[in-house]
Amino acid sequence: MPIHNQITTTGTTVVVDSDFGPFTLDLAELERAKKMVAKGKKEPDERDPFSIIVEDFLGGDHLHCTRYWSQNLGQLMKMFSEVHLADKGWSVIEEFKLQKKRKVSPIYDVIKIPDEDDQQFLHTGIRLMVRPDGRKMALTYSTDDDGDERISVFYRRAEGEQASLFSQDKSMFGFRLLEELEDDFFERGPLKGRFFDLDYRFIKKDPHVGKLIAWDEDVKLELKRNVLDFHKAIPKLEALGMNSSRGIILAGPPGTGKTMIGKWLASSTGMTSILVSAEMIRSRGSIKSVYERARKLSPTLIVVEDIDTTGGMDRRVADHPLLGEFLQCMDGMVKNSGVITVATTNHSGSIDPAIADRPGRFDRIIEVGLPGIDQRLRILKRKIKPIDTHDSITTSVLKSIANRSKGLSGAWVIEVIQFAQVLALSRKDELMTADDLETSLDDVLARRGLAYRIDSMPSENPWRDDDNGLGSLWG
């Protein structure tokens, strides 16, 4: 039997006269009941776990900005960010790493810095931070698949603020924060005053390296004038509006100590020093980046090993892809204020005149020649001092060896001592004899002659010993 209902409405009230009897329904109350039920049901949150944590912490929608650095530089930047942000008043609220949806301990790493304790830093993880004025941000520290280190800044979107299509938008809080971090890093960070290579690997400064060099006093005086004294004069030169950059080429045969001189300069000046060699230059832009860093860290000493293989080859012989880059960096539109470049070469004749014969690029070539007899004798005495020797090795024997070793570089003179020690050990004798020295010298002279016969083949460009050179060091 069908049910018949009669409905009467008054305002928001509905009266229903049904077969079961009349009942009243308040529509307003019905809507309120529906809303209460809806509140009790949570809609699924489609945000990823990271966004949920960051937006809950920031209290609203967020924007972000990211900056990348090469591996070693990026790790130093991560380490320094803790110092920089603490000085700016930022405090760490929480550090963690997300593993799926769970918070786990972040990953820390350690950097070894010469003459300092090992420095621990946050390598991979999330850092929630707050400033005394209530401003909040989240930082993520991560590494890309190609090994680049990355820091990202997440911050609350201001009213009306839109995400920029360009990460270089200076109006963005994240961009300004990362820019200030990088500027402060080069102003007072861990690279300042230290010696490192193109890949930002630290090289320990040896304050005793000068004692290991059998100095030619003329060479040492030239270096004092053109590097050490010039470094001290940089502030005055800049105040007078004069050029405060300088370039020196150390030219001479292999094994005469040119690289060791560069290391001595790095230790003696106290300047930030950067070592550059051919194997470190992997692409165009490498040399440009060296000079960009050097200007930010100035006063800076750049030591370029074997510039003839690094980028200074003569265009009359062959095109070198990095020659133009060197020319532009050393005397281009941007001044290298406070930057001193010291380059070494075994073949000064193969350096393009556009580099070697132009003040503002390289202002002076210093000849580092083969050691004279007094220098060779000093090398022999110094190297043999810690060795147990037979009574047959006298001062007169060492003088004879020094006299017979004319034309040998410092490296070859050292080889005389080292091979004599091998001869002594090969007969199970702990004492080196005068015969060992004489035999070793004969062997070295023969080997050196073979090396120069190979080097003088028509396809090569040999170095010819110059008896009129300043003479100098061993390496």
JSON list of N, CA and C in Angstrom, two decimals, residues 3-52:
[
{"chain": "A", "resi": 3, "resn": "ILE", "atom": "N", "xyz": [2.55, 5.02, 0.41]},
{"chain": "A", "resi": 3, "resn": "ILE", "atom": "CA", "xyz": [2.55, 6.00, 1.50]},
{"chain": "A", "resi": 3, "resn": "ILE", "atom": "C", "xyz": [2.27, 7.36, 0.93]},
{"chain": "A", "resi": 4, "resn": "HIS", "atom": "N", "xyz": [1.33, 8.09, 1.52]},
{"chain": "A", "resi": 4, "resn": "HIS", "atom": "CA", "xyz": [0.98, 9.43, 1.04]},
{"chain": "A", "resi": 4, "resn": "HIS", "atom": "C", "xyz": [1.45, 10.45, 2.06]},
{"chain": "A", "resi": 5, "resn": "ASN", "atom": "N", "xyz": [2.29, 11.40, 1.61]},
{"chain": "A", "resi": 5, "resn": "ASN", "atom": "CA", "xyz": [2.83, 12.46, 2.47]},
{"chain": "A", "resi": 5, "resn": "ASN", "atom": "C", "xyz": [2.25, 13.81, 2.07]},
{"chain": "A", "resi": 6, "resn": "GLN", "atom": "N", "xyz": [1.91, 14.64, 3.05]},
{"chain": "A", "resi": 6, "resn": "GLN", "atom": "CA", "xyz": [1.48, 16.03, 2.79]},
{"chain": "A", "resi": 6, "resn": "GLN", "atom": "C", "xyz": [2.46, 16.95, 3.45]},
{"chain": "A", "resi": 7, "resn": "ILE", "atom": "N", "xyz": [3.10, 17.86, 2.65]},
{"chain": "A", "resi": 7, "resn": "ILE", "atom": "CA", "xyz": [4.17, 18.73, 3.13]},
{"chain": "A", "resi": 7, "resn": "ILE", "atom": "C", "xyz": [3.69, 20.16, 3.21]},
{"chain": "A", "resi": 8, "resn": "THR", "atom": "N", "xyz": [3.91, 20.79, 4.36]},
{"chain": "A", "resi": 8, "resn": "THR", "atom": "CA", "xyz": [3.58, 22.21, 4.55]},
{"chain": "A", "resi": 8, "resn": "THR", "atom": "C", "xyz": [4.84, 22.92, 5.03]},
{"chain": "A", "resi": 9, "resn": "THR", "atom": "N", "xyz": [5.21, 24.05, 4.37]},
{"chain": "A", "resi": 9, "resn": "THR", "atom": "CA", "xyz": [6.45, 24.76, 4.73]},
{"chain": "A", "resi": 9, "resn": "THR", "atom": "C", "xyz": [6.13, 26.11, 5.33]},
{"chain": "A", "resi": 10, "resn": "THR", "atom": "N", "xyz": [6.91, 26.47, 6.36]},
{"chain": "A", "resi": 10, "resn": "THR", "atom": "CA", "xyz": [6.81, 27.80, 6.98]},
{"chain": "A", "resi": 10, "resn": "THR", "atom": "C", "xyz": [8.22, 28.29, 7.27]},
{"chain": "A", "resi": 11, "resn": "GLY", "atom": "N", "xyz": [8.74, 29.25, 6.51]},
{"chain": "A", "resi": 11, "resn": "GLY", "atom": "CA", "xyz": [10.12, 29.73, 6.69]},
{"chain": "A", "resi": 11, "resn": "GLY", "atom": "C", "xyz": [11.10, 28.61, 6.41]},
{"chain": "A", "resi": 12, "resn": "THR", "atom": "N", "xyz": [11.91, 28.26, 7.41]},
{"chain": "A", "resi": 12, "resn": "THR", "atom": "CA", "xyz": [12.89, 27.18, 7.23]},
{"chain": "A", "resi": 12, "resn": "THR", "atom": "C", "xyz": [12.36, 25.87, 7.80]},
{"chain": "A", "resi": 13, "resn": "THR", "atom": "N", "xyz": [11.10, 25.90, 8.24]},
{"chain": "A", "resi": 13, "resn": "THR", "atom": "CA", "xyz": [10.51, 24.70, 8.86]},
{"chain": "A", "resi": 13, "resn": "THR", "atom": "C", "xyz": [9.60, 23.99, 7.87]},
{"chain": "A", "resi": 14, "resn": "VAL", "atom": "N", "xyz": [9.75, 22.68, 7.85]},
{"chain": "A", "resi": 14, "resn": "VAL", "atom": "CA", "xyz": [8.92, 21.85, 6.97]},
{"chain": "A", "resi": 14, "resn": "VAL", "atom": "C", "xyz": [8.12, 20.89, 7.86]},
{"chain": "A", "resi": 15, "resn": "VAL", "atom": "N", "xyz": [6.75, 20.89, 7.67]},
{"chain": "A", "resi": 15, "resn": "VAL", "atom": "CA", "xyz": [5.87, 19.97, 8.41]},
{"chain": "A", "resi": 15, "resn": "VAL", "atom": "C", "xyz": [5.41, 18.90, 7.43]},
{"chain": "A", "resi": 16, "resn": "VAL", "atom": "N", "xyz": [5.68, 17.68, 7.76]},
{"chain": "A", "resi": 16, "resn": "VAL", "atom": "CA", "xyz": [5.31, 16.56, 6.89]},
{"chain": "A", "resi": 16, "resn": "VAL", "atom": "C", "xyz": [4.24, 15.73, 7.59]},
{"chain": "A", "resi": 17, "resn": "ASP", "atom": "N", "xyz": [3.05, 15.62, 6.90]},
{"chain": "A", "resi": 17, "resn": "ASP", "atom": "CA", "xyz": [1.96, 14.80, 7.44]},
{"chain": "A", "resi": 17, "resn": "ASP", "atom": "C", "xyz": [1.99, 13.47, 6.70]},
{"chain": "A", "resi": 18, "resn": "SER", "atom": "N", "xyz": [2.65, 12.51, 7.28]},
{"chain": "A", "resi": 18, "resn": "SER", "atom": "CA", "xyz": [2.84, 11.22, 6.61]},
{"chain": "A", "resi": 18, "resn": "SER", "atom": "C", "xyz": [1.87, 10.19, 7.15]},
{"chain": "A", "resi": 19, "resn": "ASP", "atom": "N", "xyz": [1.87, 9.03, 6.52]},
{"chain": "A", "resi": 19, "resn": "ASP", "atom": "CA", "xyz": [1.04, 7.93, 6.97]},
{"chain": "A", "resi": 19, "resn": "ASP", "atom": "C", "xyz": [1.42, 7.45, 8.36]},
{"chain": "A", "resi": 20, "resn": "PHE", "atom": "N", "xyz": [2.66, 7.82, 8.78]},
{"chain": "A", "resi": 20, "resn": "PHE", "atom": "CA", "xyz": [3.13, 7.43, 10.11]},
{"chain": "A", "resi": 20, "resn": "PHE", "atom": "C", "xyz": [2.85, 8.51, 11.14]},
{"chain": "A", "resi": 21, "resn": "GLY", "atom": "N", "xyz": [2.24, 9.59, 10.67]},
{"chain": "A", "resi": 21, "resn": "GLY", "atom": "CA", "xyz": [1.96, 10.69, 11.57]},
{"chain": "A", "resi": 21, "resn": "GLY", "atom": "C", "xyz": [2.78, 11.92, 11.19]},
{"chain": "A", "resi": 22, "resn": "PRO", "atom": "N", "xyz": [2.43, 13.11, 11.65]},
{"chain": "A", "resi": 22, "resn": "PRO", "atom": "CA", "xyz": [3.15, 14.34, 11.27]},
{"chain": "A", "resi": 22, "resn": "PRO", "atom": "C", "xyz": [4.51, 14.45, 11.99]},
{"chain": "A", "resi": 23, "resn": "PHE", "atom": "N", "xyz": [5.51, 15.08, 11.27]},
{"chain": "A", "resi": 23, "resn": "PHE", "atom": "CA", "xyz": [6.80, 15.42, 11.93]},
{"chain": "A", "resi": 23, "resn": "PHE", "atom": "C", "xyz": [7.33, 16.71, 11.30]},
{"chain": "A", "resi": 24, "resn": "THR", "atom": "N", "xyz": [8.13, 17.41, 12.06]},
{"chain": "A", "resi": 24, "resn": "THR", "atom": "CA", "xyz": [8.64, 18.71, 11.64]},
{"chain": "A", "resi": 24, "resn": "THR", "atom": "C", "xyz": [10.14, 18.60, 11.34]},
{"chain": "A", "resi": 25, "resn": "LEU", "atom": "N", "xyz": [10.60, 19.24, 10.26]},
{"chain": "A", "resi": 25, "resn": "LEU", "atom": "CA", "xyz": [12.02, 19.22, 9.85]},
{"chain": "A", "resi": 25, "resn": "LEU", "atom": "C", "xyz": [12.50, 20.66, 9.68]},
{"chain": "A", "resi": 26, "resn": "ASP", "atom": "N", "xyz": [13.51, 21.05, 10.46]},
{"chain": "A", "resi": 26, "resn": "ASP", "atom": "CA", "xyz": [14.09, 22.40, 10.35]},
{"chain": "A", "resi": 26, "resn": "ASP", "atom": "C", "xyz": [15.26, 22.32, 9.35]},
{"chain": "A", "resi": 27, "resn": "LEU", "atom": "N", "xyz": [15.10, 22.97, 8.19]},
{"chain": "A", "resi": 27, "resn": "LEU", "atom": "CA", "xyz": [16.12, 22.89, 7.12]},
{"chain": "A", "resi": 27, "resn": "LEU", "atom": "C", "xyz": [17.44, 23.55, 7.54]},
{"chain": "A", "resi": 28, "resn": "ALA", "atom": "N", "xyz": [17.38, 24.62, 8.32]},
{"chain": "A", "resi": 28, "resn": "ALA", "atom": "CA", "xyz": [18.60, 25.28, 8.78]},
{"chain": "A", "resi": 28, "resn": "ALA", "atom": "C", "xyz": [19.41, 24.35, 9.67]},
{"chain": "A", "resi": 29, "resn": "GLU", "atom": "N", "xyz": [18.67, 23.64, 10.56]},
{"chain": "A", "resi": 29, "resn": "GLU", "atom": "CA", "xyz": [19.37, 22.68, 11.42]},
{"chain": "A", "resi": 29, "resn": "GLU", "atom": "C", "xyz": [19.96, 21.54, 10.60]},
{"chain": "A", "resi": 30, "resn": "LEU", "atom": "N", "xyz": [19.25, 21.17, 9.55]},
{"chain": "A", "resi": 30, "resn": "LEU", "atom": "CA", "xyz": [19.75, 20.11, 8.67]},
{"chain": "A", "resi": 30, "resn": "LEU", "atom": "C", "xyz": [21.08, 20.50, 8.03]},
{"chain": "A", "resi": 31, "resn": "GLU", "atom": "N", "xyz": [21.18, 21.74, 7.55]},
{"chain": "A", "resi": 31, "resn": "GLU", "atom": "CA", "xyz": [22.42, 22.19, 6.93]},
{"chain": "A", "resi": 31, "resn": "GLU", "atom": "C", "xyz": [23.57, 22.23, 7.93]},
{"chain": "A", "resi": 32, "resn": "ARG", "atom": "N", "xyz": [23.22, 22.68, 9.17]},
{"chain": "A", "resi": 32, "resn": "ARG", "atom": "CA", "xyz": [24.26, 22.71, 10.20]},
{"chain": "A", "resi": 32, "resn": "ARG", "atom": "C", "xyz": [24.73, 21.29, 10.51]},
{"chain": "A", "resi": 33, "resn": "ALA", "atom": "N", "xyz": [23.86, 20.36, 10.53]},
{"chain": "A", "resi": 33, "resn": "ALA", "atom": "CA", "xyz": [24.23, 18.96, 10.80]},
{"chain": "A", "resi": 33, "resn": "ALA", "atom": "C", "xyz": [25.12, 18.41, 9.70]},
{"chain": "A", "resi": 34, "resn": "LYS", "atom": "N", "xyz": [24.79, 18.77, 8.45]},
{"chain": "A", "resi": 34, "resn": "LYS", "atom": "CA", "xyz": [25.62, 18.30, 7.32]},
{"chain": "A", "resi": 34, "resn": "LYS", "atom": "C", "xyz": [27.05, 18.84, 7.44]},
{"chain": "A", "resi": 35, "resn": "LYS", "atom": "N", "xyz": [27.20, 20.13, 7.81]},
{"chain": "A", "resi": 35, "resn": "LYS", "atom": "CA", "xyz": [28.53, 20.73, 7.95]},
{"chain": "A", "resi": 35, "resn": "LYS", "atom": "C", "xyz": [29.33, 20.07, 9.06]},
{"chain": "A", "resi": 36, "resn": "MET", "atom": "N", "xyz": [28.64, 19.74, 10.16]},
{"chain": "A", "resi": 36, "resn": "MET", "atom": "CA", "xyz": [29.32, 19.10, 11.28]},
{"chain": "A", "resi": 36, "resn": "MET", "atom": "C", "xyz": [29.84, 17.72, 10.87]},
{"chain": "A", "resi": 37, "resn": "VAL", "atom": "N", "xyz": [29.06, 17.01, 10.10]},
{"chain": "A", "resi": 37, "resn": "VAL", "atom": "CA", "xyz": [29.49, 15.70, 9.60]},
{"chain": "A", "resi": 37, "resn": "VAL", "atom": "C", "xyz": [30.69, 15.85, 8.67]},
{"chain": "A", "resi": 38, "resn": "ALA", "atom": "N", "xyz": [30.62, 16.89, 7.80]},
{"chain": "A", "resi": 38, "resn": "ALA", "atom": "CA", "xyz": [31.71, 17.12, 6.85]},
{"chain": "A", "resi": 38, "resn": "ALA", "atom": "C", "xyz": [33.03, 17.44, 7.57]},
{"chain": "A", "resi": 39, "resn": "LYS", "atom": "N", "xyz": [32.92, 18.22, 8.66]},
{"chain": "A", "resi": 39, "resn": "LYS", "atom": "CA", "xyz": [34.12, 18.56, 9.43]},
{"chain": "A", "resi": 39, "resn": "LYS", "atom": "C", "xyz": [34.77, 17.32, 10.04]},
{"chain": "A", "resi": 40, "resn": "GLY", "atom": "N", "xyz": [33.98, 16.38, 10.37]},
{"chain": "A", "resi": 40, "resn": "GLY", "atom": "CA", "xyz": [34.52, 15.17, 10.99]},
{"chain": "A", "resi": 40, "resn": "GLY", "atom": "C", "xyz": [35.22, 14.27, 10.00]},
{"chain": "A", "resi": 41, "resn": "LYS", "atom": "N", "xyz": [35.04, 14.51, 8.71]},
{"chain": "A", "resi": 41, "resn": "LYS", "atom": "CA", "xyz": [35.69, 13.72, 7.66]},
{"chain": "A", "resi": 41, "resn": "LYS", "atom": "C", "xyz": [36.86, 14.50, 7.08]},
{"chain": "A", "resi": 42, "resn": "LYS", "atom": "N", "xyz": [38.11, 13.98, 7.18]},
{"chain": "A", "resi": 42, "resn": "LYS", "atom": "CA", "xyz": [39.29, 14.65, 6.64]},
{"chain": "A", "resi": 42, "resn": "LYS", "atom": "C", "xyz": [39.48, 14.26, 5.18]},
{"chain": "A", "resi": 43, "resn": "GLU", "atom": "N", "xyz": [39.56, 15.29, 4.32]},
{"chain": "A", "resi": 43, "resn": "GLU", "atom": "CA", "xyz": [39.84, 15.00, 2.92]},
{"chain": "A", "resi": 43, "resn": "GLU", "atom": "C", "xyz": [41.31, 14.61, 2.77]},
{"chain": "A", "resi": 44, "resn": "PRO", "atom": "N", "xyz": [41.62, 13.72, 1.88]},
{"chain": "A", "resi": 44, "resn": "PRO", "atom": "CA", "xyz": [43.03, 13.30, 1.71]},
{"chain": "A", "resi": 44, "resn": "PRO", "atom": "C", "xyz": [43.92, 14.48, 1.31]},
{"chain": "A", "resi": 45, "resn": "ASP", "atom": "N", "xyz": [45.09, 14.61, 2.00]},
{"chain": "A", "resi": 45, "resn": "ASP", "atom": "CA", "xyz": [46.03, 15.69, 1.69]},
{"chain": "A", "resi": 45, "resn": "ASP", "atom": "C", "xyz": [46.92, 15.25, 0.54]},
{"chain": "A", "resi": 46, "resn": "GLU", "atom": "N", "xyz": [46.80, 15.94, -0.60]},
{"chain": "A", "resi": 46, "resn": "GLU", "atom": "CA", "xyz": [47.52, 15.54, -1.80]},
{"chain": "A", "resi": 46, "resn": "GLU", "atom": "C", "xyz": [48.94, 16.10, -1.84]},
{"chain": "A", "resi": 47, "resn": "ARG", "atom": "N", "xyz": [49.34, 16.91, -0.84]},
{"chain": "A", "resi": 47, "resn": "ARG", "atom": "CA", "xyz": [50.69, 17.45, -0.82]},
{"chain": "A", "resi": 47, "resn": "ARG", "atom": "C", "xyz": [51.70, 16.36, -0.46]},
{"chain": "A", "resi": 48, "resn": "ASP", "atom": "N", "xyz": [52.96, 16.52, -0.93]},
{"chain": "A", "resi": 48, "resn": "ASP", "atom": "CA", "xyz": [54.00, 15.57, -0.57]},
{"chain": "A", "resi": 48, "resn": "ASP", "atom": "C", "xyz": [54.44, 15.83, 0.88]},
{"chain": "A", "resi": 49, "resn": "PRO", "atom": "N", "xyz": [55.06, 14.87, 1.53]},
{"chain": "A", "resi": 49, "resn": "PRO", "atom": "CA", "xyz": [55.44, 15.03, 2.95]},
{"chain": "A", "resi": 49, "resn": "PRO", "atom": "C", "xyz": [56.30, 16.25, 3.21]},
{"chain": "A", "resi": 50, "resn": "PHE", "atom": "N", "xyz": [57.22, 16.55, 2.30]},
{"chain": "A", "resi": 50, "resn": "PHE", "atom": "CA", "xyz": [58.09, 17.72, 2.50]},
{"chain": "A", "resi": 50, "resn": "PHE", "atom": "C", "xyz": [57.27, 19.00, 2.51]},
{"chain": "A", "resi": 51, "resn": "SER", "atom": "N", "xyz": [56.35, 19.15, 1.54]},
{"chain": "A", "resi": 51, "resn": "SER", "atom": "CA", "xyz": [55.53, 20.37, 1.47]},
{"chain": "A", "resi": 51, "resn": "SER", "atom": "C", "xyz": [54.66, 20.52, 2.71]},
{"chain": "A", "resi": 52, "resn": "ILE", "atom": "N", "xyz": [54.14, 19.40, 3.21]},
{"chain": "A", "resi": 52, "resn": "ILE", "atom": "CA", "xyz": [53.31, 19.47, 4.42]},
{"chain": "A", "resi": 52, "resn": "ILE", "atom": "C", "xyz": [54.11, 20.02, 5.59]}
]
